[in-house]
Short mmCIF file of N, CA and C and ligand atoms in Angstrom, two decimals:
data_model
loop_
_atom_site.label_atom_id
_atom_site.label_comp_id
_atom_site.label_asym_id
_atom_site.label_seq_id
_atom_site.Cartn_x
_atom_site.Cartn_y
_atom_site.Cartn_z
N MET A 1 14.45 -20.93 2.15
CA MET A 1 13.37 -20.62 3.44
C MET A 1 11.89 -20.75 2.91
N ASP A 2 10.98 -21.88 3.03
CA ASP A 2 9.53 -21.96 2.71
C ASP A 2 8.57 -20.90 3.54
N ASP A 3 7.72 -21.07 2.85
CA ASP A 3 6.72 -20.44 3.63
C ASP A 3 6.08 -20.37 5.46
N THR A 4 6.19 -21.23 5.55
CA THR A 4 6.34 -21.85 6.90
C THR A 4 7.45 -21.37 7.88
N GLU A 5 8.52 -21.48 7.02
CA GLU A 5 9.66 -20.98 8.09
C GLU A 5 9.50 -19.68 8.32
N ILE A 6 9.64 -19.04 9.41
CA ILE A 6 9.62 -17.56 10.22
C ILE A 6 11.25 -17.23 10.12
N HIS A 7 11.17 -15.84 9.18
CA HIS A 7 12.74 -15.26 9.30
C HIS A 7 12.84 -14.71 10.85
N LYS A 8 14.31 -14.52 10.91
CA LYS A 8 14.75 -14.61 12.25
C LYS A 8 14.45 -13.06 12.58
N LYS A 9 14.48 -12.48 11.94
CA LYS A 9 13.80 -10.69 12.16
C LYS A 9 12.19 -10.54 12.60
N VAL A 10 11.62 -11.63 12.60
CA VAL A 10 10.32 -11.75 12.75
C VAL A 10 9.23 -12.39 13.60
N GLU A 11 9.22 -11.34 14.98
CA GLU A 11 8.28 -11.85 16.07
C GLU A 11 7.36 -12.62 15.75
N GLN A 12 6.56 -12.66 14.75
CA GLN A 12 5.09 -13.65 14.93
C GLN A 12 4.25 -12.74 13.21
N ILE A 13 3.78 -14.09 12.92
CA ILE A 13 3.02 -13.87 11.59
C ILE A 13 2.11 -13.27 11.66
N LEU A 14 1.60 -12.54 10.89
CA LEU A 14 0.18 -11.74 11.28
C LEU A 14 -0.87 -12.29 10.01
N PHE A 15 -0.36 -12.42 8.81
CA PHE A 15 -1.30 -13.14 7.83
C PHE A 15 -0.36 -13.79 6.69
N THR A 16 -0.46 -14.99 6.42
CA THR A 16 0.06 -15.95 5.46
C THR A 16 -0.30 -15.66 4.25
N ARG A 17 0.77 -16.08 3.68
CA ARG A 17 0.39 -15.85 1.92
C ARG A 17 -0.96 -15.82 1.37
N GLU A 18 -1.56 -16.79 2.26
CA GLU A 18 -2.71 -17.91 1.21
C GLU A 18 -3.90 -16.58 1.89
N GLU A 19 -3.43 -16.39 3.26
CA GLU A 19 -4.38 -15.23 3.63
C GLU A 19 -4.74 -13.93 2.72
N ILE A 20 -3.43 -13.60 2.61
CA ILE A 20 -3.35 -12.02 1.82
C ILE A 20 -3.52 -12.54 0.29
N GLU A 21 -3.63 -13.57 -0.37
CA GLU A 21 -3.80 -13.46 -1.62
C GLU A 21 -5.10 -13.85 -1.75
N ASN A 22 -5.97 -14.29 -1.01
CA ASN A 22 -7.32 -14.71 -0.97
C ASN A 22 -8.26 -13.31 -0.61
N ARG A 23 -7.26 -12.51 0.39
CA ARG A 23 -8.23 -11.10 0.83
C ARG A 23 -7.76 -10.14 -0.92
N ILE A 24 -7.09 -10.36 -1.52
CA ILE A 24 -6.38 -9.60 -2.67
C ILE A 24 -7.64 -10.17 -3.44
N PHE A 25 -7.96 -10.88 -3.55
CA PHE A 25 -8.83 -11.61 -4.65
C PHE A 25 -9.99 -10.62 -4.20
N GLN A 26 -10.45 -10.85 -3.10
CA GLN A 26 -11.69 -9.95 -2.73
C GLN A 26 -11.53 -8.56 -3.11
N LEU A 27 -10.84 -7.62 -3.15
CA LEU A 27 -10.25 -6.41 -3.23
C LEU A 27 -10.37 -6.60 -5.07
N ALA A 28 -9.85 -7.14 -5.47
CA ALA A 28 -9.58 -7.03 -7.23
C ALA A 28 -11.54 -7.12 -7.36
N LYS A 29 -12.25 -7.66 -6.57
CA LYS A 29 -13.60 -8.05 -7.20
C LYS A 29 -14.07 -6.54 -6.85
N TRP A 30 -13.65 -5.77 -5.70
CA TRP A 30 -13.96 -4.53 -5.11
C TRP A 30 -13.69 -3.24 -6.35
N VAL A 31 -12.61 -3.53 -7.10
CA VAL A 31 -12.20 -2.66 -7.84
C VAL A 31 -12.99 -2.88 -9.20
N ASN A 32 -13.59 -4.27 -9.59
CA ASN A 32 -14.21 -4.41 -10.93
C ASN A 32 -15.39 -3.61 -10.53
N THR A 33 -16.38 -3.94 -9.30
CA THR A 33 -17.56 -3.01 -9.13
C THR A 33 -17.27 -1.70 -9.19
N THR A 34 -16.30 -1.22 -8.38
CA THR A 34 -16.46 -0.19 -8.33
C THR A 34 -16.13 0.92 -9.71
N TYR A 35 -15.36 0.26 -10.25
CA TYR A 35 -15.14 0.68 -11.76
C TYR A 35 -15.42 0.30 -13.24
N LYS A 36 -16.54 -0.15 -12.72
CA LYS A 36 -17.20 -1.06 -13.81
C LYS A 36 -17.84 -0.16 -14.90
N ASN A 37 -17.39 0.69 -14.55
CA ASN A 37 -18.52 2.36 -15.73
C ASN A 37 -17.16 2.96 -16.03
N SER A 38 -15.68 2.86 -15.47
CA SER A 38 -14.95 3.62 -16.07
C SER A 38 -14.47 3.65 -17.42
N GLU A 39 -14.13 4.48 -17.76
CA GLU A 39 -13.27 4.29 -18.97
C GLU A 39 -11.69 4.66 -19.19
N ASN A 40 -11.56 5.10 -18.21
CA ASN A 40 -10.23 5.42 -17.96
C ASN A 40 -9.76 5.22 -16.57
N LEU A 41 -9.10 4.05 -15.98
CA LEU A 41 -9.01 4.02 -14.62
C LEU A 41 -7.30 3.80 -14.98
N LEU A 42 -6.69 4.62 -13.65
CA LEU A 42 -4.99 4.64 -13.97
C LEU A 42 -5.06 3.84 -12.57
N MET A 43 -4.42 2.79 -12.58
CA MET A 43 -4.18 2.40 -10.84
C MET A 43 -2.46 3.22 -10.56
N LEU A 44 -2.70 3.67 -9.21
CA LEU A 44 -1.36 4.26 -9.46
C LEU A 44 -0.38 3.99 -8.12
N SER A 45 0.74 3.27 -8.46
CA SER A 45 1.12 2.01 -7.06
C SER A 45 2.18 3.20 -6.19
N VAL A 46 1.92 3.38 -5.72
CA VAL A 46 3.24 4.17 -4.87
C VAL A 46 4.26 3.37 -4.39
N LEU A 47 5.10 3.67 -5.16
CA LEU A 47 6.88 2.58 -4.67
C LEU A 47 7.17 2.85 -3.49
N LYS A 48 8.13 1.99 -2.74
CA LYS A 48 8.65 0.75 -3.47
C LYS A 48 7.26 -0.49 -2.93
N GLY A 49 6.59 -0.05 -1.46
CA GLY A 49 5.67 -1.11 -0.92
C GLY A 49 4.71 -1.90 -1.65
N SER A 50 4.21 -1.19 -2.75
CA SER A 50 2.82 -1.58 -3.28
C SER A 50 3.20 -2.70 -4.23
N ILE A 51 4.35 -2.90 -4.87
CA ILE A 51 4.83 -3.58 -5.98
C ILE A 51 4.29 -4.88 -5.38
N PRO A 52 4.18 -5.55 -4.28
CA PRO A 52 3.63 -7.06 -4.57
C PRO A 52 2.27 -7.21 -4.38
N PHE A 53 1.80 -5.99 -3.61
CA PHE A 53 0.09 -5.84 -3.84
C PHE A 53 -0.42 -5.62 -5.00
N LEU A 54 0.34 -4.69 -6.14
CA LEU A 54 -0.54 -4.32 -6.98
C LEU A 54 -0.17 -5.78 -7.83
N SER A 55 0.75 -6.25 -7.66
CA SER A 55 0.94 -7.57 -9.27
C SER A 55 0.01 -8.46 -8.76
N GLN A 56 -0.30 -8.33 -7.59
CA GLN A 56 -1.22 -9.70 -7.44
C GLN A 56 -2.59 -8.93 -7.36
N LEU A 57 -2.93 -7.74 -7.57
CA LEU A 57 -4.36 -7.43 -7.20
C LEU A 57 -4.70 -7.20 -8.85
N ILE A 58 -3.46 -6.92 -9.67
CA ILE A 58 -4.29 -6.71 -11.41
C ILE A 58 -4.16 -8.53 -11.85
N LYS A 59 -3.87 -9.20 -11.61
CA LYS A 59 -4.25 -10.32 -12.22
C LYS A 59 -5.98 -10.76 -12.07
N ASP A 60 -6.31 -10.34 -11.09
CA ASP A 60 -7.72 -10.24 -10.87
C ASP A 60 -8.78 -8.87 -11.37
N VAL A 61 -8.25 -7.99 -11.78
CA VAL A 61 -8.87 -7.07 -12.05
C VAL A 61 -8.69 -7.25 -13.64
N LYS A 62 -10.55 -7.15 -14.04
CA LYS A 62 -11.20 -7.38 -14.97
C LYS A 62 -11.08 -5.90 -16.36
N VAL A 63 -11.65 -4.98 -14.93
CA VAL A 63 -11.59 -3.46 -15.94
C VAL A 63 -10.52 -3.16 -16.79
N ASP A 64 -10.41 -2.81 -17.84
CA ASP A 64 -9.42 -2.29 -18.37
C ASP A 64 -8.77 -1.04 -17.74
N HIS A 65 -7.05 -1.14 -17.60
CA HIS A 65 -6.68 -0.24 -16.82
C HIS A 65 -5.25 0.34 -17.42
N ALA A 66 -4.83 1.45 -17.01
CA ALA A 66 -3.38 1.25 -17.01
C ALA A 66 -2.89 1.42 -15.51
N ILE A 67 -1.63 1.31 -15.41
CA ILE A 67 -0.87 1.27 -14.74
C ILE A 67 0.13 2.61 -14.65
N ASP A 68 0.95 2.92 -13.43
CA ASP A 68 1.52 3.81 -13.25
C ASP A 68 2.31 4.25 -11.82
N PHE A 69 3.34 4.76 -11.35
CA PHE A 69 4.42 4.62 -10.28
C PHE A 69 4.93 6.20 -10.01
N MET A 70 5.05 5.87 -9.01
CA MET A 70 5.31 7.53 -8.13
C MET A 70 6.16 7.19 -6.95
N THR A 71 7.33 7.80 -6.41
CA THR A 71 7.87 7.11 -5.53
C THR A 71 8.15 8.37 -4.92
N VAL A 72 7.81 8.08 -3.46
CA VAL A 72 7.62 9.68 -2.45
C VAL A 72 8.48 8.68 -1.39
N SER A 73 9.29 9.66 -0.37
CA SER A 73 9.83 9.53 0.68
C SER A 73 9.87 10.02 1.75
N SER A 74 9.29 9.07 2.85
CA SER A 74 8.85 9.47 4.37
C SER A 74 8.96 8.70 5.40
N TRP A 75 10.19 8.39 4.65
CA TRP A 75 10.22 7.11 5.93
C TRP A 75 11.87 7.26 5.76
N HIS A 76 12.88 7.07 6.73
CA HIS A 76 14.35 7.36 6.62
C HIS A 76 14.88 5.90 7.45
N GLY A 77 14.55 4.64 7.18
CA GLY A 77 14.82 3.69 7.38
C GLY A 77 15.04 3.68 8.89
N LYS A 78 14.00 3.96 9.32
CA LYS A 78 13.66 3.73 11.14
C LYS A 78 12.06 3.45 11.34
N THR A 79 12.03 3.44 12.15
CA THR A 79 10.50 2.72 12.83
C THR A 79 9.64 3.53 13.02
N LYS A 80 10.10 4.63 12.76
CA LYS A 80 8.95 6.11 13.36
C LYS A 80 9.22 6.87 12.13
N SER A 81 7.94 7.25 11.65
CA SER A 81 7.88 8.35 10.54
C SER A 81 8.45 9.69 10.84
N SER A 82 8.88 10.19 9.58
CA SER A 82 9.66 11.67 9.94
C SER A 82 8.75 12.84 9.71
N GLY A 83 7.73 12.68 9.28
CA GLY A 83 6.66 13.77 9.12
C GLY A 83 7.29 14.20 7.55
N GLN A 84 8.11 13.78 7.09
CA GLN A 84 8.90 14.79 6.01
C GLN A 84 8.58 13.93 4.95
N ILE A 85 8.15 14.55 3.95
CA ILE A 85 7.49 13.84 2.61
C ILE A 85 7.98 14.76 1.41
N LYS A 86 8.81 13.84 0.41
CA LYS A 86 9.82 14.39 -0.89
C LYS A 86 9.09 13.27 -2.06
N ILE A 87 8.79 13.93 -3.00
CA ILE A 87 8.40 13.30 -4.70
C ILE A 87 10.00 13.03 -4.88
N VAL A 88 10.19 11.73 -5.01
CA VAL A 88 11.30 10.99 -5.66
C VAL A 88 11.00 11.36 -7.11
N MET A 89 10.41 10.57 -7.13
CA MET A 89 9.90 10.12 -9.00
C MET A 89 7.87 10.27 -9.21
N ASP A 90 7.90 11.24 -10.31
CA ASP A 90 6.85 11.86 -10.55
C ASP A 90 6.27 10.52 -11.51
N LEU A 91 4.96 10.64 -11.50
CA LEU A 91 4.00 9.64 -12.63
C LEU A 91 4.61 10.25 -13.75
N ASP A 92 4.47 9.36 -14.87
CA ASP A 92 4.81 9.87 -16.48
C ASP A 92 3.35 10.08 -17.41
N SER A 93 2.41 9.52 -16.83
CA SER A 93 1.00 9.97 -17.28
C SER A 93 0.46 11.37 -16.90
N ASP A 94 -0.25 11.92 -17.79
CA ASP A 94 -1.32 12.88 -17.71
C ASP A 94 -2.32 12.21 -16.91
N ILE A 95 -2.75 12.82 -15.77
CA ILE A 95 -3.82 12.43 -15.19
C ILE A 95 -5.34 12.86 -15.30
N LYS A 96 -5.74 14.19 -16.25
CA LYS A 96 -6.51 14.91 -16.59
C LYS A 96 -7.60 13.85 -17.04
N ASN A 97 -8.86 13.79 -15.92
CA ASN A 97 -9.89 13.20 -16.53
C ASN A 97 -9.50 11.66 -16.33
N LYS A 98 -8.93 11.53 -15.75
CA LYS A 98 -8.74 9.80 -15.26
C LYS A 98 -9.04 9.19 -13.95
N ASP A 99 -9.47 8.34 -13.81
CA ASP A 99 -9.99 8.16 -12.47
C ASP A 99 -9.05 7.12 -11.44
N VAL A 100 -8.29 8.11 -10.97
CA VAL A 100 -6.87 7.42 -10.17
C VAL A 100 -7.46 6.70 -9.34
N LEU A 101 -6.83 5.25 -9.19
CA LEU A 101 -6.77 4.57 -7.94
C LEU A 101 -5.28 4.44 -7.12
N ILE A 102 -5.01 4.65 -6.46
CA ILE A 102 -4.34 4.95 -5.66
C ILE A 102 -3.75 3.21 -4.74
N VAL A 103 -3.16 3.02 -4.97
CA VAL A 103 -2.70 1.78 -4.41
C VAL A 103 -1.54 1.78 -3.53
N GLU A 104 -1.83 1.58 -2.45
CA GLU A 104 -0.42 1.65 -1.14
C GLU A 104 -0.64 0.30 -0.66
N ASP A 105 0.78 0.34 0.30
CA ASP A 105 0.93 -1.04 0.91
C ASP A 105 0.64 -0.37 1.94
N ILE A 106 0.65 0.31 2.78
CA ILE A 106 0.00 0.64 4.20
C ILE A 106 -0.28 2.00 4.31
N ILE A 107 -1.63 2.57 5.21
CA ILE A 107 -1.69 3.90 5.91
C ILE A 107 -1.38 3.73 7.07
N ASP A 108 -0.44 4.57 7.57
CA ASP A 108 -0.05 5.07 8.97
C ASP A 108 -1.10 6.10 9.41
N SER A 109 -0.27 7.37 9.39
CA SER A 109 -0.41 8.53 9.78
C SER A 109 -1.55 9.22 8.70
N GLY A 110 -1.36 9.04 7.19
CA GLY A 110 -1.82 9.08 6.15
C GLY A 110 -1.51 10.59 5.73
N LYS A 111 -0.10 10.95 6.16
CA LYS A 111 0.31 11.95 5.92
C LYS A 111 1.07 12.53 4.43
N THR A 112 1.51 10.69 3.73
CA THR A 112 2.37 10.57 2.68
C THR A 112 1.02 10.84 1.70
N LEU A 113 -0.28 10.23 2.09
CA LEU A 113 -1.04 10.18 0.96
C LEU A 113 -1.62 11.09 0.64
N GLN A 114 -2.01 11.69 1.84
CA GLN A 114 -2.42 13.63 1.91
C GLN A 114 -1.96 14.70 0.85
N LYS A 115 -0.76 14.03 1.18
CA LYS A 115 0.15 15.12 0.12
C LYS A 115 0.15 14.56 -1.10
N ILE A 116 0.40 13.07 -1.21
CA ILE A 116 0.36 12.64 -2.94
C ILE A 116 -1.16 12.99 -3.33
N ILE A 117 -2.25 13.13 -2.79
CA ILE A 117 -3.40 13.53 -2.83
C ILE A 117 -3.71 14.94 -3.60
N ASP A 118 -3.07 16.02 -2.52
CA ASP A 118 -2.89 17.47 -2.48
C ASP A 118 -2.15 17.76 -4.07
N ILE A 119 -1.39 16.83 -4.56
CA ILE A 119 -0.75 16.95 -5.79
C ILE A 119 -1.40 16.81 -6.70
N LEU A 120 -2.00 15.56 -6.66
CA LEU A 120 -2.70 14.76 -8.00
C LEU A 120 -4.31 15.67 -7.89
N LYS A 121 -4.71 16.60 -6.91
CA LYS A 121 -6.21 17.01 -7.05
C LYS A 121 -5.55 18.26 -8.50
N ASN A 122 -4.17 18.74 -8.61
CA ASN A 122 -4.27 20.17 -9.20
C ASN A 122 -4.50 19.50 -10.45
N ARG A 123 -4.12 18.24 -10.70
CA ARG A 123 -3.88 17.64 -11.94
C ARG A 123 -5.50 17.76 -12.91
N GLN A 124 -6.11 17.98 -12.13
CA GLN A 124 -7.59 17.40 -12.62
C GLN A 124 -8.08 16.05 -12.81
N PRO A 125 -7.63 15.33 -12.02
CA PRO A 125 -8.37 14.16 -12.29
C PRO A 125 -10.41 13.79 -12.46
N ASN A 126 -10.78 12.88 -12.85
CA ASN A 126 -12.32 12.44 -12.76
C ASN A 126 -12.35 12.30 -11.28
N SER A 127 -11.43 11.15 -11.08
CA SER A 127 -11.84 10.99 -9.25
C SER A 127 -10.37 10.37 -8.64
N ILE A 128 -10.39 10.68 -7.35
CA ILE A 128 -9.36 9.28 -6.49
C ILE A 128 -9.56 8.89 -5.55
N LYS A 129 -9.10 7.75 -5.61
CA LYS A 129 -9.90 6.50 -4.38
C LYS A 129 -8.24 6.10 -4.25
N ILE A 130 -8.18 5.43 -2.56
CA ILE A 130 -7.29 4.69 -2.24
C ILE A 130 -7.57 3.29 -1.65
N ILE A 131 -6.79 2.51 -2.17
CA ILE A 131 -6.78 1.18 -1.45
C ILE A 131 -5.56 1.07 -1.49
N THR A 132 -5.39 0.40 -0.02
CA THR A 132 -4.77 -0.23 0.63
C THR A 132 -4.43 -1.07 1.13
N LEU A 133 -3.46 -1.94 1.11
CA LEU A 133 -3.51 -3.48 1.88
C LEU A 133 -3.51 -3.70 3.37
N ILE A 134 -2.94 -2.38 4.08
CA ILE A 134 -2.91 -2.67 5.35
C ILE A 134 -3.28 -1.12 5.43
N ASN A 135 -3.92 -1.34 7.14
CA ASN A 135 -4.71 -0.15 7.14
C ASN A 135 -4.47 -0.08 9.01
N LYS A 136 -3.33 0.69 9.37
CA LYS A 136 -2.90 0.63 10.90
C LYS A 136 -3.72 1.72 11.68
N LYS A 137 -4.34 1.25 12.92
CA LYS A 137 -5.14 1.56 13.35
C LYS A 137 -3.89 2.36 14.92
N ILE A 138 -4.23 3.86 14.47
CA ILE A 138 -3.20 4.21 15.41
C ILE A 138 -3.87 5.46 16.55
N ALA A 139 -3.36 5.48 17.39
CA ALA A 139 -4.09 6.27 18.31
C ALA A 139 -4.08 8.29 17.92
N ALA A 140 -2.95 8.27 17.06
CA ALA A 140 -2.91 9.69 16.73
C ALA A 140 -3.33 10.25 15.56
N LYS A 141 -4.04 11.30 15.10
CA LYS A 141 -4.68 12.06 13.98
C LYS A 141 -4.62 11.11 13.03
N ARG A 142 -5.52 10.62 12.26
CA ARG A 142 -5.24 10.50 10.83
C ARG A 142 -5.37 11.40 9.61
N PHE A 143 -5.20 11.45 9.16
CA PHE A 143 -5.03 12.48 7.91
C PHE A 143 -5.83 12.30 6.87
N ILE A 144 -6.31 11.11 6.51
CA ILE A 144 -6.67 10.25 5.46
C ILE A 144 -7.20 9.25 5.72
N GLU A 145 -8.47 8.53 5.11
CA GLU A 145 -8.90 7.23 5.41
C GLU A 145 -8.79 6.85 4.02
N PRO A 146 -8.79 5.13 3.72
CA PRO A 146 -8.60 4.74 2.22
C PRO A 146 -10.30 4.32 2.17
N ASP A 147 -10.89 4.01 0.77
CA ASP A 147 -11.86 3.61 0.48
C ASP A 147 -11.94 2.27 0.31
N MET A 148 -11.10 1.39 0.59
CA MET A 148 -10.85 0.29 0.50
C MET A 148 -9.47 -0.49 1.32
N TYR A 149 -9.85 -1.47 2.09
CA TYR A 149 -8.19 -1.97 2.83
C TYR A 149 -8.36 -3.67 2.86
N GLY A 150 -7.26 -4.13 2.70
CA GLY A 150 -7.04 -5.23 2.72
C GLY A 150 -7.17 -5.98 4.78
N PHE A 151 -6.44 -5.34 5.11
CA PHE A 151 -6.22 -5.79 6.86
C PHE A 151 -5.99 -4.52 7.69
N LYS A 152 -6.60 -4.82 9.07
CA LYS A 152 -6.57 -3.93 9.72
C LYS A 152 -6.02 -4.24 11.01
N ILE A 153 -4.73 -3.39 11.45
CA ILE A 153 -4.19 -4.07 12.47
C ILE A 153 -3.69 -2.65 13.00
N ASN A 154 -2.89 -3.56 14.51
CA ASN A 154 -2.97 -2.42 15.93
C ASN A 154 -1.37 -1.66 15.46
N ASP A 155 -1.18 -0.81 16.29
CA ASP A 155 0.28 -0.02 15.72
C ASP A 155 1.30 -0.78 16.16
N PHE A 156 1.73 -2.00 14.97
CA PHE A 156 3.03 -2.44 15.04
C PHE A 156 3.72 -1.81 14.12
N PHE A 157 5.13 -2.18 13.96
CA PHE A 157 5.83 -2.26 13.00
C PHE A 157 5.88 -3.62 12.20
N ILE A 158 5.54 -3.44 10.75
CA ILE A 158 5.03 -4.99 10.09
C ILE A 158 6.14 -4.93 8.79
N VAL A 159 6.55 -6.43 8.59
CA VAL A 159 7.36 -6.13 7.25
C VAL A 159 6.92 -7.27 6.48
N GLY A 160 7.20 -7.43 5.07
CA GLY A 160 6.90 -8.35 4.39
C GLY A 160 5.80 -8.11 3.30
N TYR A 161 5.63 -8.91 2.45
CA TYR A 161 5.30 -8.49 1.14
C TYR A 161 5.05 -7.01 1.03
N GLY A 162 6.39 -7.06 0.88
CA GLY A 162 6.19 -5.37 0.32
C GLY A 162 6.98 -4.36 1.39
N LEU A 163 6.36 -4.86 2.23
CA LEU A 163 6.52 -3.77 3.77
C LEU A 163 8.37 -4.01 3.91
N ASP A 164 8.98 -2.53 4.00
CA ASP A 164 10.43 -3.53 4.77
C ASP A 164 10.86 -2.79 5.89
N PHE A 165 11.74 -3.15 6.12
CA PHE A 165 12.74 -2.46 7.45
C PHE A 165 14.17 -2.47 7.13
N GLU A 166 14.30 -1.04 6.96
CA GLU A 166 15.34 -0.12 5.91
C GLU A 166 15.97 -1.11 4.65
N GLU A 167 14.48 -1.12 3.85
CA GLU A 167 14.77 -1.66 2.35
C GLU A 167 14.83 -3.17 2.34
N LYS A 168 14.91 -3.92 3.46
CA LYS A 168 15.30 -5.11 3.06
C LYS A 168 13.79 -6.07 3.93
N LEU A 169 13.58 -7.08 3.58
CA LEU A 169 12.17 -8.10 4.13
C LEU A 169 11.06 -7.77 3.39
N ARG A 170 11.51 -7.19 1.88
CA ARG A 170 10.04 -6.89 1.23
C ARG A 170 9.33 -8.52 0.54
N ASN A 171 10.64 -9.16 0.29
CA ASN A 171 10.48 -10.08 -0.32
C ASN A 171 9.78 -11.00 0.64
N LEU A 172 9.36 -11.38 1.85
CA LEU A 172 8.81 -12.31 2.41
C LEU A 172 7.33 -12.28 1.91
N PRO A 173 7.07 -13.81 1.91
CA PRO A 173 5.37 -13.70 1.27
C PRO A 173 4.57 -13.61 2.24
N TYR A 174 4.52 -13.40 3.45
CA TYR A 174 3.71 -13.05 4.48
C TYR A 174 3.93 -11.79 5.28
N ILE A 175 3.28 -11.48 5.87
CA ILE A 175 3.07 -10.23 6.78
C ILE A 175 3.47 -10.23 8.24
N GLY A 176 4.75 -9.83 9.06
CA GLY A 176 4.32 -9.97 10.10
C GLY A 176 5.10 -8.84 11.09
N ILE A 177 5.30 -9.02 12.55
CA ILE A 177 5.45 -8.10 12.86
C ILE A 177 7.26 -8.05 13.26
N PHE A 178 7.69 -7.07 13.07
CA PHE A 178 9.03 -7.06 13.08
C PHE A 178 9.87 -6.87 14.42
N LYS A 179 11.06 -7.81 14.43
CA LYS A 179 11.38 -8.16 15.95
C LYS A 179 12.22 -6.82 16.53
N THR A 180 12.10 -5.60 17.14
CA THR A 180 12.81 -4.33 17.04
C THR A 180 13.74 -4.80 18.48
N GLU A 181 14.87 -4.16 18.29
CA GLU A 181 16.47 -4.59 18.83
C GLU A 181 16.08 -3.73 19.95
N LYS A 182 16.39 -4.72 21.20
CA LYS A 182 16.11 -3.94 22.45
C LYS A 182 17.73 -3.35 23.39
P1 IMP B 1 2.47 7.72 6.75
O1 IMP B 1 2.73 9.12 6.20
O2 IMP B 1 2.54 7.69 8.11
O3 IMP B 1 1.19 6.91 6.47
O4 IMP B 1 3.11 6.47 6.48
C1 IMP B 1 3.50 5.51 5.31
C2 IMP B 1 4.64 4.84 5.02
O5 IMP B 1 5.28 4.69 6.42
C3 IMP B 1 4.00 3.75 4.31
O6 IMP B 1 3.83 3.63 2.97
C4 IMP B 1 5.61 2.87 4.32
O7 IMP B 1 6.13 2.81 3.65
C5 IMP B 1 5.94 3.35 5.64
N1 IMP B 1 5.33 2.60 6.82
C6 IMP B 1 4.19 3.00 7.83
N2 IMP B 1 4.13 1.57 8.80
C7 IMP B 1 5.01 0.98 8.40
C8 IMP B 1 5.73 -0.45 8.99
O8 IMP B 1 4.76 -0.96 9.98
N3 IMP B 1 6.16 -0.95 8.16
C9 IMP B 1 6.92 -0.62 7.24
N4 IMP B 1 6.53 0.66 6.61
C10 IMP B 1 6.09 1.20 7.34
MG1 MG B 2 4.42 3.30 1.40
#
């Protein structure tokens, strides 16, 4: 399948590979400016959805930094959030006195991130900020807002560029609206 061919489970492409990569380049510039005086930047990627975003982003991040990973589960293979959050795999590094930049694929209600931040704050980092590729506009209460985001979308269920439906479709080079079965 090439980039222009649309997957049968995708209703419509929202952002092409080129649009995503151009936007991530700008986000990297934001990271460079925001952390230009930071001695201890840690980019914390929330697995698994943020992997393609993180790997594209750090190509243009010029500030010295380390990366680390955390896995939480908040989504149980359905297209609706369960509201239950569990730490499946914790960070490897000590974040004390570090500038932590949480790298997320998408913020929906923000419940997942709120929980992650509560845990991280107890570990006395110097600062915590959030960058997310996608920021969903939802009608319901938002628990948290990102410091920076790539794209704002309406409340659709989307897949691709790391975002999955039942663990699949993360590999799509674009972001599209998932075709929900009738
Ligand atoms: P929140 O706690 O409601 O913000 O949910 C955040 C998590 O749910 C994200 O990190 C994703 O893993 C997942 N998620 C939310 N919306 C979508 C979507 O449209 N497509 C795929 N996964 C989603
Ligand atoms: Mg996620």
